XYZ file of C-alpha atoms in Angstrom:
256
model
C -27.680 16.445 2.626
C -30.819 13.525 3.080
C -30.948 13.880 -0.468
C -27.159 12.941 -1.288
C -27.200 10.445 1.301
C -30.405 8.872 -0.528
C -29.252 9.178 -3.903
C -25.815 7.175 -2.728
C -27.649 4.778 -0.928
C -29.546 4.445 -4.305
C -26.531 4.444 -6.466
C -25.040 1.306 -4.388
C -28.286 -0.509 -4.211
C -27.402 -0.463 -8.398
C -24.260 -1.577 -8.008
C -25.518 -4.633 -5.844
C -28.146 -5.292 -8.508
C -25.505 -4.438 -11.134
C -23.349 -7.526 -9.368
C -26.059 -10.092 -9.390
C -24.327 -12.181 -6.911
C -21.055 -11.947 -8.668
C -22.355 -13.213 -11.803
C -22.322 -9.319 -12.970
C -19.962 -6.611 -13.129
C -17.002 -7.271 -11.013
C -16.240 -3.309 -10.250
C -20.207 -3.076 -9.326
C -19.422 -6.126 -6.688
C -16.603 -4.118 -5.561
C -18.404 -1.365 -4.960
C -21.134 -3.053 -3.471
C -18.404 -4.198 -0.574
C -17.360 -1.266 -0.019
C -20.795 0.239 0.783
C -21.459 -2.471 3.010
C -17.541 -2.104 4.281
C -17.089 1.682 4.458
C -21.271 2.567 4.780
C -22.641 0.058 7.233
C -19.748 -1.567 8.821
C -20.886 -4.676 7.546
C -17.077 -5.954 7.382
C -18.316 -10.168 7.145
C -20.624 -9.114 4.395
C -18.237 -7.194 2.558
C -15.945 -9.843 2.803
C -17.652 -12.297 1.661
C -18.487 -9.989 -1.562
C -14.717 -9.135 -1.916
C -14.189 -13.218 -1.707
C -16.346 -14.134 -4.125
C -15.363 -11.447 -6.583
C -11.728 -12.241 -6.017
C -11.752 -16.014 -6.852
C -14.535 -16.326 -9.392
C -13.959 -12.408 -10.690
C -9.975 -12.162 -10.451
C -10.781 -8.942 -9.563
C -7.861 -7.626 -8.446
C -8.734 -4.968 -5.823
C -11.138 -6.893 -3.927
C -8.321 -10.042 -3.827
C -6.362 -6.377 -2.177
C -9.182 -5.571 0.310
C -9.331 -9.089 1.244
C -5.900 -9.546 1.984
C -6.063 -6.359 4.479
C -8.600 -7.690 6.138
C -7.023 -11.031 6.865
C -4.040 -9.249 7.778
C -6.360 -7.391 10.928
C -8.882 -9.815 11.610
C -11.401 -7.747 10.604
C -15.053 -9.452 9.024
C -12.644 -12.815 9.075
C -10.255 -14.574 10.643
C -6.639 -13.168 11.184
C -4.639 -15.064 9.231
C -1.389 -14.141 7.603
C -1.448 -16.625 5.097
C -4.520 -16.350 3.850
C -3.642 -12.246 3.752
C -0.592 -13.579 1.709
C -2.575 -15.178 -0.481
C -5.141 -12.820 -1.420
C -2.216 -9.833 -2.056
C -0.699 -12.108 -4.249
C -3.474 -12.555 -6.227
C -4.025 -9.041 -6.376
C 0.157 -8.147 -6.621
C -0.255 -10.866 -9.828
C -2.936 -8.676 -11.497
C -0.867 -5.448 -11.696
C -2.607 -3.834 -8.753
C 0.911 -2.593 -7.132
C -0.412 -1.270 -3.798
C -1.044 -4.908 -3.415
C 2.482 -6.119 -4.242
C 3.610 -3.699 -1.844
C 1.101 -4.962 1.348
C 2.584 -8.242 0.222
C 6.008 -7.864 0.338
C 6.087 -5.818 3.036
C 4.302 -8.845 5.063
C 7.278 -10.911 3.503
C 9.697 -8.890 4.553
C 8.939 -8.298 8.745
C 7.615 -12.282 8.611
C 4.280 -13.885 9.075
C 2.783 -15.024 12.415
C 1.634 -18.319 12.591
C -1.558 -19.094 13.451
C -2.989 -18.576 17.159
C -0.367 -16.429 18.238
C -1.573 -13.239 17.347
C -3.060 -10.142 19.515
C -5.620 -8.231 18.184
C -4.611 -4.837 16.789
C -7.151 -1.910 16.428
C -5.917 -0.555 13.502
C -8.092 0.799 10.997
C -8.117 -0.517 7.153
C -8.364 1.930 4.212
C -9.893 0.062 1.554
C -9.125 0.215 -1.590
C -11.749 2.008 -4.521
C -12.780 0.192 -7.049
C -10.565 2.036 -9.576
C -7.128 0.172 -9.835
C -5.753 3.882 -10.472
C -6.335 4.701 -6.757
C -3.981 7.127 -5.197
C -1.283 6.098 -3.360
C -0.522 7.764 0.101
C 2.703 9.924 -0.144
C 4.495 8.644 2.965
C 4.382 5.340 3.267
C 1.432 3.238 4.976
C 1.813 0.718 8.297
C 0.745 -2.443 7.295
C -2.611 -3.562 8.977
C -1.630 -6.425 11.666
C -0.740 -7.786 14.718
C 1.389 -7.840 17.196
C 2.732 -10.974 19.295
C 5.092 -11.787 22.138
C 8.956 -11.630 21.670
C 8.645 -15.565 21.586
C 6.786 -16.005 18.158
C 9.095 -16.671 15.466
C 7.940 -14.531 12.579
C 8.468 -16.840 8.956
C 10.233 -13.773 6.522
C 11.429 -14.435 2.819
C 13.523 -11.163 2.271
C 14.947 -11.407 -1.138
C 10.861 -12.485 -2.511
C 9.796 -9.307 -0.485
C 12.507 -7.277 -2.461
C 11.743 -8.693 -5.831
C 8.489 -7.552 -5.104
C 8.949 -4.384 -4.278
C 11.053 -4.400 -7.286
C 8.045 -4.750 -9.599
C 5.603 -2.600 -7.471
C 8.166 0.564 -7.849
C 8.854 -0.131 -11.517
C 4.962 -0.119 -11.358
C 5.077 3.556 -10.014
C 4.050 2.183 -6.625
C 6.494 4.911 -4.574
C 6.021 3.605 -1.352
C 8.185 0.561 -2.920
C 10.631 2.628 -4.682
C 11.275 4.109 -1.255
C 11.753 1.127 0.582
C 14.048 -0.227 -1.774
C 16.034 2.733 -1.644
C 16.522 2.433 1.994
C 17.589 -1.248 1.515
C 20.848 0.220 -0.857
C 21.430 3.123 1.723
C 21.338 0.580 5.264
C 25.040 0.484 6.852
C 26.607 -2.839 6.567
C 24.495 -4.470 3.927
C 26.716 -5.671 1.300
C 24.969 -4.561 -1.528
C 24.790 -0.838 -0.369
C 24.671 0.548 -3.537
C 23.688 4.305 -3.115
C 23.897 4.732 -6.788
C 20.474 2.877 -7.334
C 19.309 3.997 -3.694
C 19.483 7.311 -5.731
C 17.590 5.858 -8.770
C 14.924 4.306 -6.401
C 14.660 7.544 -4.719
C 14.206 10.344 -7.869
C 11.462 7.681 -9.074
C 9.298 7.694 -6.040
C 9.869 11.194 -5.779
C 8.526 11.421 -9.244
C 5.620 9.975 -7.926
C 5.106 12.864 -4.871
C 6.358 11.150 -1.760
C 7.908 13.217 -0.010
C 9.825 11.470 1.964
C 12.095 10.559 -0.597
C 12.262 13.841 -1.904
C 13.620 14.764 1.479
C 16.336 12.019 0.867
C 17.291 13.098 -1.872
C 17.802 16.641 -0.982
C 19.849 15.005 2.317
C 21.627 12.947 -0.178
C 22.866 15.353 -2.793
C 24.041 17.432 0.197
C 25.904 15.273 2.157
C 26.870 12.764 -0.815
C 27.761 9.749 -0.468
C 29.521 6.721 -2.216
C 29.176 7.021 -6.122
C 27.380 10.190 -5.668
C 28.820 13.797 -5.320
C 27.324 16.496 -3.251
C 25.081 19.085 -5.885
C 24.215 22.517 -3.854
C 21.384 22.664 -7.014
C 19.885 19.327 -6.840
C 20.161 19.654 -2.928
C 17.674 22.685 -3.581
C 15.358 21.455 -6.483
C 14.211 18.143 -3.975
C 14.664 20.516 -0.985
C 11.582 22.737 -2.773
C 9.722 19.766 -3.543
C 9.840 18.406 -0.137
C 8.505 21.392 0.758
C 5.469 21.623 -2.058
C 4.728 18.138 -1.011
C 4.009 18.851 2.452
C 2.105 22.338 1.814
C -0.133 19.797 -0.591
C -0.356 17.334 2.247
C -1.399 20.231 4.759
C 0.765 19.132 7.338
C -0.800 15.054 7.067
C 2.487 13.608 6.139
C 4.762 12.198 8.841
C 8.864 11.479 9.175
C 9.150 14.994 6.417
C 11.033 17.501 7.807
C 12.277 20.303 5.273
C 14.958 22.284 7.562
């Protein structure tokens, strides 16, 4: 085990090298912040890596890491708009987890500045590889939390272009959000025609919730789409696959 430890302590120590101070390789400066990130909690000095290769790299996952941590205060300042920023620059180089972290900050509003609390709430950071798994159910933003008397600043139809692109960009957690946007009572384009459409393709992509919806869905039916006792069983069985995958980690899936 010292011997893997050493031989990954090695391998980063390359990558550092590798990044030269950001005048290298932009995935070895990435994965130089995350040792320092994930490795020695060294969140400021990981940030500063993941600024520098995000402004003078356009390197689109590190713009991503960035953002998170500017959305929890974590190595930096806590500062919506700066999070806004850097997940735009990562949405705007095809990484879609970051157009989803970005619309979804759209879409509940950003805190201005000095009236946030602290939240505890860990960050996953992203790998260097823009091909990084997406969770299957759908992740809590990283934030804050303020009193009832902060006006949050939200931009609702931006968020839901966004999340437009991000689940044409096979980014489920989008595709799922979407999907509940069509289904929500009184909204006047309820449309559960394209809820369904935004639902079979971030099934597609394993999340199980929306599986599970669309099992619910093709039981129950609903406007513009008739009840299928065989469809209701093909998502039903994936919902159920899904979870067995997951090992019980998913959350909000029920399959009875």
């Amino acid at each position: 085990m010292q011997r893997i430890d050493e031989a990954y302590i090695l391998k980063m120590a390359g990558f550092e090298i590798d990044c030269n101070d950001g005048k290298g390789e932009p995935s070895a400066c990435h994965h130089a912040g995350e040792f320092y990130a994930t490795v020695n909690g060294e969140h400021k000095r990981a940030a500063e890596i993941y600024k520098n290769n995000c402004e003078n790299n356009k390197y689109g996952p590190s713009c991503f890491n960035l953002g998170r941590y500017h959305l929890s205060g974590q190595g930096v300042e806590q500062n919506d708009a700066k999070a806004l920023d850097y997940l735009d620059r990562g949405c705007k180089s095809n990484l879609y987890p970051a157009c989803y972290f970005q619309a979804m900050l759209l879409y509940d509003g950003m805190l201005p500045a000095g009236s946030i609390v602290q939240s505890k709430a860990s960050i996953e950071l992203l790998p260097a590889s823009k091909e990084a798994k997406v969770p299957l159910s759908a992740p809590i933003v990283p934030g804050n939390t303020a009193s009832s008397s902060v006006q949050k600043k939200s931009d609702k139809p931006l968020a839901l272009k966004i999340f437009e692109k991000a689940c044409l960009g096979g980014e489920s957690n989008s595709c799922s959000v979407l999907a509940a946007e069509y289904l929500k009572p009184g909204n006047p384009q309820r449309n559960p025609v394209k809820a369904m459409e935004h639902l079979r393709r971030a099934c597609e992509g394993n999340h199980a919730p929306s599986c599970y919806n669309l099992a619910i869905m093709f039981k129950k039916g609903d406007t513009g789409v008739q009840p299928d006792p065989e469809l209701f069983e093909k998502f039903k069985v994936r919902t159920e696959e899904l979870v067995e995958m997951a090992k019980g980690q998913l959350t909000g899936v029920r399959t009875n």
